[in-house]
Tab-separated table of C-alpha atoms (C1' of nucleotides) in Angstrom:
chain	number	residue	atom	x	y	z
A	9	MET	CA	96.671	79.560	88.887
A	10	GLU	CA	93.184	78.388	89.788
A	11	TYR	CA	89.892	80.022	88.865
A	12	LEU	CA	89.395	81.790	92.166
A	13	GLU	CA	92.857	83.242	92.285
A	14	ALA	CA	92.623	84.396	88.668
A	15	LYS	CA	89.246	85.950	89.299
A	16	GLU	CA	90.497	87.833	92.318
A	17	LYS	CA	93.584	88.978	90.510
A	18	PHE	CA	91.517	90.302	87.648
A	19	ILE	CA	89.012	92.113	89.847
A	20	GLY	CA	91.753	93.528	92.044
A	21	THR	CA	93.803	94.767	89.120
A	22	TRP	CA	90.773	96.306	87.477
A	23	GLY	CA	89.995	98.128	90.710
A	24	SER	CA	93.508	99.555	90.975
A	25	LEU	CA	93.563	100.573	87.343
A	26	GLY	CA	90.295	102.383	87.944
A	27	SER	CA	91.747	104.359	90.851
A	28	LEU	CA	94.716	105.277	88.715
A	29	TRP	CA	92.395	106.735	86.101
A	30	GLY	CA	90.005	108.494	88.439
A	31	ILE	CA	87.370	105.793	88.746
A	32	ASN	CA	86.558	104.574	92.197
A	33	LYS	CA	87.616	101.118	93.198
A	34	ALA	CA	84.221	99.677	94.057
A	35	MET	CA	82.763	100.880	90.787
A	36	ALA	CA	85.544	99.317	88.757
A	37	GLN	CA	85.336	96.082	90.721
A	38	ILE	CA	81.604	95.737	90.331
A	39	GLN	CA	81.990	96.165	86.603
A	40	ALA	CA	84.817	93.622	86.521
A	41	LEU	CA	82.757	91.127	88.476
A	42	LEU	CA	79.797	91.452	86.143
A	43	PHE	CA	82.100	91.320	83.159
A	44	ILE	CA	83.283	87.811	83.966
A	45	SER	CA	80.034	86.540	85.404
A	46	THR	CA	78.127	83.949	83.395
A	47	LYS	CA	74.784	85.355	84.495
A	48	PRO	CA	73.263	88.549	85.859
A	49	LEU	CA	73.940	89.189	89.543
A	50	SER	CA	71.738	90.602	92.281
A	51	MET	CA	72.806	93.281	94.697
A	52	GLU	CA	73.175	90.590	97.332
A	53	ASP	CA	75.482	88.571	95.073
A	54	ILE	CA	77.709	91.582	94.443
A	55	MET	CA	77.843	92.608	98.097
A	56	GLU	CA	78.837	89.152	99.168
A	57	ASP	CA	81.385	88.603	96.468
A	58	LEU	CA	83.183	91.919	96.842
A	59	LYS	CA	82.470	92.270	100.559
A	60	ILE	CA	81.086	95.748	100.280
A	61	SER	CA	78.037	97.282	101.902
A	62	ARG	CA	74.569	97.527	100.476
A	63	GLY	CA	74.764	101.305	100.234
A	64	ASN	CA	78.045	101.257	98.414
A	65	THR	CA	76.785	98.650	95.986
A	66	SER	CA	73.610	100.561	95.313
A	67	MET	CA	75.394	103.850	94.717
A	68	ASN	CA	78.015	102.428	92.427
A	69	LEU	CA	75.552	100.374	90.428
A	70	ARG	CA	73.613	103.545	89.885
A	71	GLN	CA	76.712	105.318	88.606
A	72	LEU	CA	77.525	102.446	86.285
A	73	MET	CA	73.998	102.645	84.943
A	74	ASP	CA	74.344	106.418	84.485
A	75	TRP	CA	77.427	105.727	82.418
A	76	GLY	CA	75.409	103.229	80.367
A	77	ILE	CA	77.802	100.402	81.195
A	78	VAL	CA	75.515	98.350	83.392
A	79	THR	CA	71.832	97.548	82.905
A	80	LYS	CA	69.104	96.057	85.049
A	81	VAL	CA	67.685	92.801	83.861
A	82	LEU	CA	64.504	91.149	84.999
A	83	VAL	CA	64.820	87.520	85.949
A	84	SER	CA	61.440	85.846	85.705
A	85	GLY	CA	60.118	84.545	88.964
A	86	GLU	CA	62.521	86.721	90.936
A	87	ARG	CA	61.466	89.721	92.914
A	88	LYS	CA	64.842	91.383	93.231
A	89	GLU	CA	66.771	93.182	90.534
A	90	PHE	CA	69.658	91.711	88.600
A	91	PHE	CA	72.463	93.465	86.779
A	92	THR	CA	74.698	92.825	83.789
A	93	THR	CA	77.378	94.805	82.085
A	94	GLU	CA	78.035	95.229	78.419
A	95	LYS	CA	79.999	92.122	77.518
A	96	ASP	CA	81.531	93.264	74.261
A	97	VAL	CA	84.832	95.043	74.843
A	98	GLN	CA	84.593	97.190	71.758
A	99	GLU	CA	81.140	98.381	72.650
A	100	LEU	CA	82.278	98.952	76.216
A	101	THR	CA	85.154	101.110	75.022
A	102	ARG	CA	82.853	103.074	72.775
A	103	ILE	CA	80.524	103.843	75.652
A	104	ILE	CA	83.307	104.917	77.977
A	105	ALA	CA	85.055	107.034	75.370
A	106	LYS	CA	81.829	108.747	74.403
A	107	GLU	CA	80.920	109.502	77.993
A	108	ARG	CA	84.346	110.749	78.999
A	109	SER	CA	84.370	112.984	75.973
A	110	ARG	CA	80.967	114.398	76.793
A	111	ARG	CA	81.513	114.823	80.509
A	112	GLU	CA	85.140	115.804	80.702
A	113	ILE	CA	86.691	116.760	77.400
A	114	GLN	CA	83.937	118.955	75.983
A	115	PRO	CA	83.803	121.205	79.068
A	116	VAL	CA	87.575	121.637	78.994
A	117	ILE	CA	87.455	122.520	75.310
A	118	LYS	CA	84.913	125.183	76.168
A	119	VAL	CA	87.194	126.688	78.819
A	120	LEU	CA	90.194	126.575	76.497
A	121	ASP	CA	88.143	128.324	73.881
A	122	ASP	CA	87.116	131.065	76.312
A	123	VAL	CA	90.602	131.537	77.694
A	124	SER	CA	92.302	131.599	74.314
A	125	SER	CA	89.790	134.176	73.114
A	126	ILE	CA	90.705	136.945	75.545
A	127	LYS	CA	91.716	140.271	74.120
A	128	ASP	CA	95.379	140.518	73.155
A	129	ASP	CA	96.634	143.459	75.193
A	130	GLY	CA	100.032	143.335	73.516
A	131	THR	CA	101.968	142.013	76.529
A	132	ASP	CA	104.157	138.972	76.206
A	133	LYS	CA	102.414	137.026	78.935
A	134	THR	CA	99.007	137.544	77.342
A	135	LYS	CA	100.360	136.526	73.967
A	136	GLU	CA	101.836	133.382	75.495
A	137	LEU	CA	98.623	132.481	77.323
A	138	ILE	CA	96.639	132.881	74.125
A	139	LYS	CA	99.129	130.949	72.026
A	140	GLN	CA	99.462	128.031	74.408
A	141	THR	CA	95.808	127.627	75.286
A	142	LYS	CA	94.914	127.877	71.617
A	143	ALA	CA	97.363	125.084	70.840
A	144	LEU	CA	95.846	122.994	73.599
A	145	HIS	CA	92.377	123.805	72.354
A	146	ASP	CA	93.165	122.733	68.825
A	147	LEU	CA	94.800	119.536	69.975
A	148	SER	CA	91.854	118.698	72.210
A	149	VAL	CA	89.352	119.310	69.460
A	150	ASN	CA	91.310	117.124	67.072
A	151	ALA	CA	91.941	114.332	69.526
A	152	ASP	CA	88.332	114.344	70.587
A	153	ALA	CA	87.158	114.258	66.984
A	154	MET	CA	89.474	111.382	66.267
A	155	LEU	CA	88.334	109.471	69.295
A	156	ASN	CA	84.728	109.931	68.301
A	157	LYS	CA	85.500	108.910	64.770
A	158	LEU	CA	87.309	105.793	65.888
A	159	VAL	CA	84.749	104.836	68.337
A	160	THR	CA	81.674	105.538	66.284
A	161	GLN	CA	82.433	102.790	63.826
A	162	LYS	CA	80.626	99.899	65.407
A	163	GLN	CA	82.484	97.002	63.891
A	164	ASN	CA	86.124	96.381	64.631
A	165	TRP	CA	87.058	99.998	64.773
A	166	LEU	CA	90.336	99.285	66.402
A	167	THR	CA	91.597	96.742	63.932
A	168	LYS	CA	90.472	98.779	60.969
A	169	SER	CA	92.073	101.895	62.337
A	170	ILE	CA	95.358	100.236	63.020
A	171	ILE	CA	95.486	98.881	59.516
A	172	LYS	CA	94.870	102.331	58.122
A	173	LEU	CA	97.482	103.916	60.320
A	174	LEU	CA	100.117	101.354	59.522
A	175	LYS	CA	99.832	102.001	55.806
B	7	MET	CA	88.003	138.509	80.569
B	8	GLU	CA	91.319	139.949	81.647
B	9	TYR	CA	94.679	138.205	81.687
B	10	LEU	CA	94.643	137.329	85.365
B	11	GLU	CA	91.153	135.884	85.314
B	12	ALA	CA	91.931	133.870	82.192
B	13	LYS	CA	95.151	132.586	83.705
B	14	GLU	CA	93.408	131.503	86.876
B	15	LYS	CA	90.609	129.885	84.950
B	16	PHE	CA	93.069	127.917	82.873
B	17	ILE	CA	95.177	126.783	85.823
B	18	GLY	CA	92.113	125.905	87.873
B	19	THR	CA	90.503	123.931	85.066
B	20	TRP	CA	93.704	122.074	84.350
B	21	GLY	CA	93.958	121.153	88.012
B	22	SER	CA	90.417	119.788	88.100
B	23	LEU	CA	90.887	117.864	84.888
B	24	GLY	CA	93.984	116.326	86.415
B	25	SER	CA	92.077	115.120	89.467
B	26	LEU	CA	89.437	113.635	87.211
B	27	TRP	CA	92.117	111.602	85.451
B	28	GLY	CA	94.080	110.542	88.485
B	29	ILE	CA	96.702	113.304	88.479
B	30	ASN	CA	97.001	115.369	91.590
B	31	LYS	CA	95.862	118.955	91.507
B	32	ALA	CA	99.117	120.625	92.478
B	33	MET	CA	101.039	118.658	89.888
B	34	ALA	CA	98.623	119.594	87.122
B	35	GLN	CA	98.599	123.221	88.211
B	36	ILE	CA	102.367	123.536	88.317
B	37	GLN	CA	102.525	122.160	84.810
B	38	ALA	CA	99.798	124.539	83.660
B	39	LEU	CA	101.591	127.500	85.200
B	40	LEU	CA	104.866	126.632	83.502
B	41	PHE	CA	103.038	125.962	80.272
B	42	ILE	CA	101.815	129.558	79.968
B	43	SER	CA	104.829	131.203	81.519
B	44	THR	CA	107.068	133.235	79.232
B	45	LYS	CA	110.185	132.231	81.145
B	46	PRO	CA	111.417	129.494	83.485
B	47	LEU	CA	110.182	129.815	87.059
B	48	SER	CA	111.910	129.185	90.367
B	49	MET	CA	110.434	127.191	93.186
B	50	GLU	CA	109.748	130.457	94.977
B	51	ASP	CA	107.824	131.778	91.950
B	52	ILE	CA	105.675	128.678	91.788
B	53	MET	CA	104.957	128.590	95.522
B	54	GLU	CA	103.888	132.201	95.504
B	55	ASP	CA	101.794	132.002	92.402
B	56	LEU	CA	99.889	128.854	93.336
B	57	LYS	CA	100.006	129.481	97.087
B	58	ILE	CA	101.362	126.062	97.920
B	59	SER	CA	104.106	125.057	100.323
B	60	ARG	CA	107.756	124.527	99.530
B	61	GLY	CA	107.517	120.812	100.243
B	62	ASN	CA	104.547	120.336	97.992
B	63	THR	CA	106.195	122.259	95.191
B	64	SER	CA	109.402	120.286	95.501
B	65	MET	CA	107.658	116.925	95.514
B	66	ASN	CA	105.448	117.664	92.570
B	67	LEU	CA	108.225	119.190	90.512
B	68	ARG	CA	110.158	116.023	91.079
B	69	GLN	CA	107.263	113.926	89.852
B	70	LEU	CA	106.866	116.097	86.784
B	71	MET	CA	110.561	115.620	86.084
B	72	ASP	CA	110.201	111.858	86.544
B	73	TRP	CA	107.488	111.939	83.939
B	74	GLY	CA	109.823	113.873	81.655
B	75	ILE	CA	107.401	116.774	81.363
B	76	VAL	CA	109.374	119.364	83.278
B	77	THR	CA	113.102	120.090	83.170
B	78	LYS	CA	115.502	122.115	85.258
B	79	VAL	CA	117.154	124.990	83.499
B	80	LEU	CA	120.159	126.937	84.624
B	81	VAL	CA	119.772	130.672	84.545
B	82	SER	CA	123.160	132.307	84.371
B	83	GLY	CA	124.006	134.439	87.339
B	84	GLU	CA	121.322	132.779	89.437
B	85	ARG	CA	122.018	130.391	92.249
B	86	LYS	CA	118.601	128.793	92.482
B	87	GLU	CA	117.059	126.341	90.080
B	88	PHE	CA	114.513	127.208	87.446
B	89	PHE	CA	111.966	125.007	85.732
B	90	THR	CA	110.240	124.825	82.374
B	91	THR	CA	107.794	122.421	80.852
B	92	GLU	CA	107.692	121.076	77.345
B	93	LYS	CA	105.958	123.806	75.411
B	94	ASP	CA	104.919	121.852	72.357
B	95	VAL	CA	101.532	120.224	72.865
B	96	GLN	CA	102.204	117.356	70.488
B	97	GLU	CA	105.449	116.499	72.179
B	98	LEU	CA	103.758	116.837	75.563
B	99	THR	CA	101.060	114.402	74.530
B	100	ARG	CA	103.654	111.964	73.235
B	101	ILE	CA	105.497	111.991	76.531
B	102	ILE	CA	102.369	111.499	78.605
B	103	ALA	CA	100.995	108.747	76.382
B	104	LYS	CA	104.296	106.906	76.389
B	105	GLU	CA	104.648	107.105	80.146
B	106	ARG	CA	101.084	106.097	80.901
B	107	SER	CA	101.454	103.167	78.582
B	108	ARG	CA	104.679	102.071	80.235
B	109	ARG	CA	103.583	102.582	83.824
B	110	GLU	CA	99.950	101.633	83.709
B	111	ILE	CA	98.880	99.838	80.560
B	112	GLN	CA	101.772	97.402	80.181
B	113	PRO	CA	101.399	96.002	83.707
B	114	VAL	CA	97.680	95.508	83.181
B	115	ILE	CA	98.327	93.724	79.902
B	116	LYS	CA	100.649	91.412	81.784
B	117	VAL	CA	97.967	90.578	84.348
B	118	LEU	CA	95.355	90.047	81.643
B	119	ASP	CA	97.748	87.728	79.890
B	120	ASP	CA	98.334	85.714	83.074
B	121	VAL	CA	94.678	85.530	83.973
B	122	SER	CA	93.507	84.580	80.501
B	123	SER	CA	96.123	81.835	80.396
B	124	ILE	CA	94.783	79.762	83.267
B	125	LYS	CA	93.932	76.153	82.589
B	126	ASP	CA	90.450	75.614	81.179
B	127	ASP	CA	88.849	73.242	83.688
B	128	GLY	CA	85.748	72.896	81.555
B	129	THR	CA	83.404	74.890	83.793
B	130	ASP	CA	81.350	77.721	82.393
B	131	LYS	CA	82.706	80.295	84.758
B	132	THR	CA	86.305	79.473	83.885
B	133	LYS	CA	85.485	79.581	80.185
B	134	GLU	CA	83.863	82.983	80.644
B	135	LEU	CA	86.782	84.367	82.650
B	136	ILE	CA	89.228	83.225	79.988
B	137	LYS	CA	87.122	84.521	77.128
B	138	GLN	CA	86.486	87.933	78.611
B	139	THR	CA	89.978	88.607	79.908
B	140	LYS	CA	91.412	87.464	76.599
B	141	ALA	CA	89.165	89.912	74.770
B	142	LEU	CA	90.288	92.666	77.116
B	143	HIS	CA	93.882	91.641	76.654
B	144	ASP	CA	93.671	91.763	72.898
B	145	LEU	CA	91.935	95.108	72.940
B	146	SER	CA	94.528	96.554	75.298
B	147	VAL	CA	97.411	95.314	73.207
B	148	ASN	CA	95.877	96.778	70.077
B	149	ALA	CA	94.931	100.079	71.623
B	150	ASP	CA	98.338	100.415	73.168
B	151	ALA	CA	100.047	99.623	69.885
B	152	MET	CA	97.917	102.168	68.128
B	153	LEU	CA	98.615	104.814	70.712
B	154	ASN	CA	102.318	104.195	70.409
B	155	LYS	CA	102.111	104.270	66.662
B	156	LEU	CA	100.203	107.523	66.676
B	157	VAL	CA	102.394	109.135	69.150
B	158	THR	CA	105.725	107.993	67.816
B	159	GLN	CA	105.385	109.990	64.643
B	160	LYS	CA	106.984	113.225	65.687
B	161	GLN	CA	105.410	115.594	63.241
B	162	ASN	CA	101.708	116.300	63.262
B	163	TRP	CA	100.684	112.814	64.149
B	164	LEU	CA	97.221	113.873	65.047
B	165	THR	CA	96.399	115.720	61.866
B	166	LYS	CA	97.918	113.025	59.708
B	167	SER	CA	96.081	110.325	61.538
B	168	ILE	CA	92.750	112.040	61.285
B	169	ILE	CA	93.182	112.460	57.559
B	170	LYS	CA	93.929	108.781	57.209
B	171	LEU	CA	90.992	107.749	59.306
B	172	LEU	CA	88.549	109.959	57.511
B	173	LYS	CA	89.364	108.401	54.187
C	18	DT	C1'	45.267	97.432	102.487
C	19	DT	C1'	49.383	95.660	104.562
C	20	DA	C1'	53.497	93.676	105.421
C	21	DA	C1'	57.410	91.471	103.531
C	22	DA	C1'	61.035	92.050	100.255
C	23	DC	C1'	63.604	94.795	98.380
C	24	DT	C1'	66.288	99.526	97.094
C	25	DT	C1'	67.819	104.151	98.025
C	26	DT	C1'	69.465	107.826	100.712
C	27	DC	C1'	72.449	110.109	103.711
C	28	DA	C1'	74.720	111.389	108.135
C	29	DA	C1'	78.474	109.480	110.432
C	30	DT	C1'	82.900	107.404	110.019
C	31	DA	C1'	86.831	105.354	107.928
C	32	DA	C1'	90.370	105.244	104.550
C	33	DT	C1'	93.037	107.444	101.436
C	34	DT	C1'	95.501	111.041	99.545
C	35	DA	C1'	97.487	115.623	99.584
C	36	DC	C1'	99.844	119.268	101.948
C	37	DT	C1'	102.542	121.729	105.353
C	38	DG	C1'	106.523	123.341	107.683
C	39	DA	C1'	110.544	122.709	109.877
C	40	DA	C1'	114.682	119.974	110.264
C	41	DA	C1'	118.131	117.775	107.636
C	42	DG	C1'	120.685	117.725	103.533
C	43	DT	C1'	123.244	119.824	99.644
C	44	DT	C1'	125.632	123.147	96.957
C	45	DT	C1'	128.313	127.148	96.127
C	46	DA	C1'	130.868	131.423	96.829
C	47	DA	C1'	134.269	133.487	99.329
D	16	DT	C1'	136.598	125.562	105.741
D	17	DT	C1'	132.217	127.820	106.666
D	18	DA	C1'	128.049	129.903	106.315
D	19	DA	C1'	124.521	131.517	103.358
D	20	DA	C1'	121.367	130.037	99.856
D	21	DC	C1'	119.035	126.861	98.388
D	22	DT	C1'	116.425	121.920	98.017
D	23	DT	C1'	114.664	117.652	99.865
D	24	DT	C1'	112.574	114.786	103.131
D	25	DC	C1'	109.130	113.286	106.115
D	26	DA	C1'	106.239	113.076	110.389
D	27	DG	C1'	102.177	115.264	111.489
D	28	DT	C1'	97.913	117.207	109.953
D	29	DA	C1'	94.370	118.601	106.856
D	30	DA	C1'	91.369	117.787	103.055
D	31	DT	C1'	89.157	114.822	100.204
D	32	DT	C1'	86.946	110.759	98.888
D	33	DA	C1'	84.905	106.299	99.787
D	34	DT	C1'	82.223	103.360	102.669
D	35	DT	C1'	79.027	101.878	106.067
D	36	DG	C1'	74.639	100.870	108.084
D	37	DA	C1'	70.368	101.988	109.459
D	38	DA	C1'	66.227	104.637	108.527
D	39	DA	C1'	63.234	105.995	104.943
D	40	DG	C1'	61.341	104.905	100.623
D	41	DT	C1'	59.347	101.787	97.094
D	42	DT	C1'	57.319	97.820	95.057
D	43	DT	C1'	54.748	93.666	94.931
D	44	DA	C1'	52.146	89.598	96.366
D	45	DA	C1'	48.436	88.140	98.810
DNA sequence: TTAAACTTTCAATAATTACTGAAAGTTTAA
DNA sequence: TTAAACTTTCAGTAATTATTGAAAGTTTAA
């Protein structure tokens, strides 16, 4: 396999994986492209490489920046803006985990808390709703706490954690 | 909040969370409905409750069964089929994690392995592609191993794991 | 200033994904 | 058998989501 084929395979796969996990294809592909690029890329570069429109590029770069995954960099002597992504996979994972927790898990925990706190009217179905949503609530809180714990340790969290768990 | 409102809030939230994570709404909602139901439900029950068509119900139940999350149960004296979901949240998580690993993570690991194994032609961009995809590969392998490890311990994996990690 | 170089926004459109409903298929009781 | 009770399939359609491209907005160099 040559460079170009490998590059396209990587970017394509990353895009599909994104879709599978609720991240849009262009967004995932832009990140993948920056991830393997040796230098920051301009909007023009990205558009040309991925063959997507200016608007699409602009919107998805913005989202990636909102997530904290991509940053603007100034290239001296250049008027236009350039972009890079976080290059360290561990740091990248930390950012994504933290954001998904904040945006998606926390709000669900709140709902589960509300729902599992309704008044027990003595009926079976109410009891079941309370029991099951409480179980889900507790699991979510624990899993989220664990994820944060894992991911808050800057250095080698994954390796360290695996070692601990294997003991 | 009364039972019905709480129930609808739970099912609705679960559906939205599903969409956010690449699981279709109807599928997530059927699972949610079964999860808080005190007894197995028929296709008719599900259709009526969620106001979705027969075809949709059938297709999504099938998918849930493929995932191993929902099972058919025979109710004696009844001709039609009834369905339940795994009621234990830990077991449910185990099943989902295992399936997502098998269906989605393993294939990506394979691609990352292929891509990071291309011949180093000495150029910077090839070196970068190899380096970055290798890092991603290693992270994925580790994270996947950890997930499997966590999730393979039947009893209270989450609690146990948190205790270990907090040490 | 101003005008060129660049970025963002957003209405229109395309692409994708989900859903319906009815026909075809299957199972079971008599 | 057969026909009623049920489930699955799938072509057509609807709903959702992503993308385009051009106009509007912004920045900067002269």
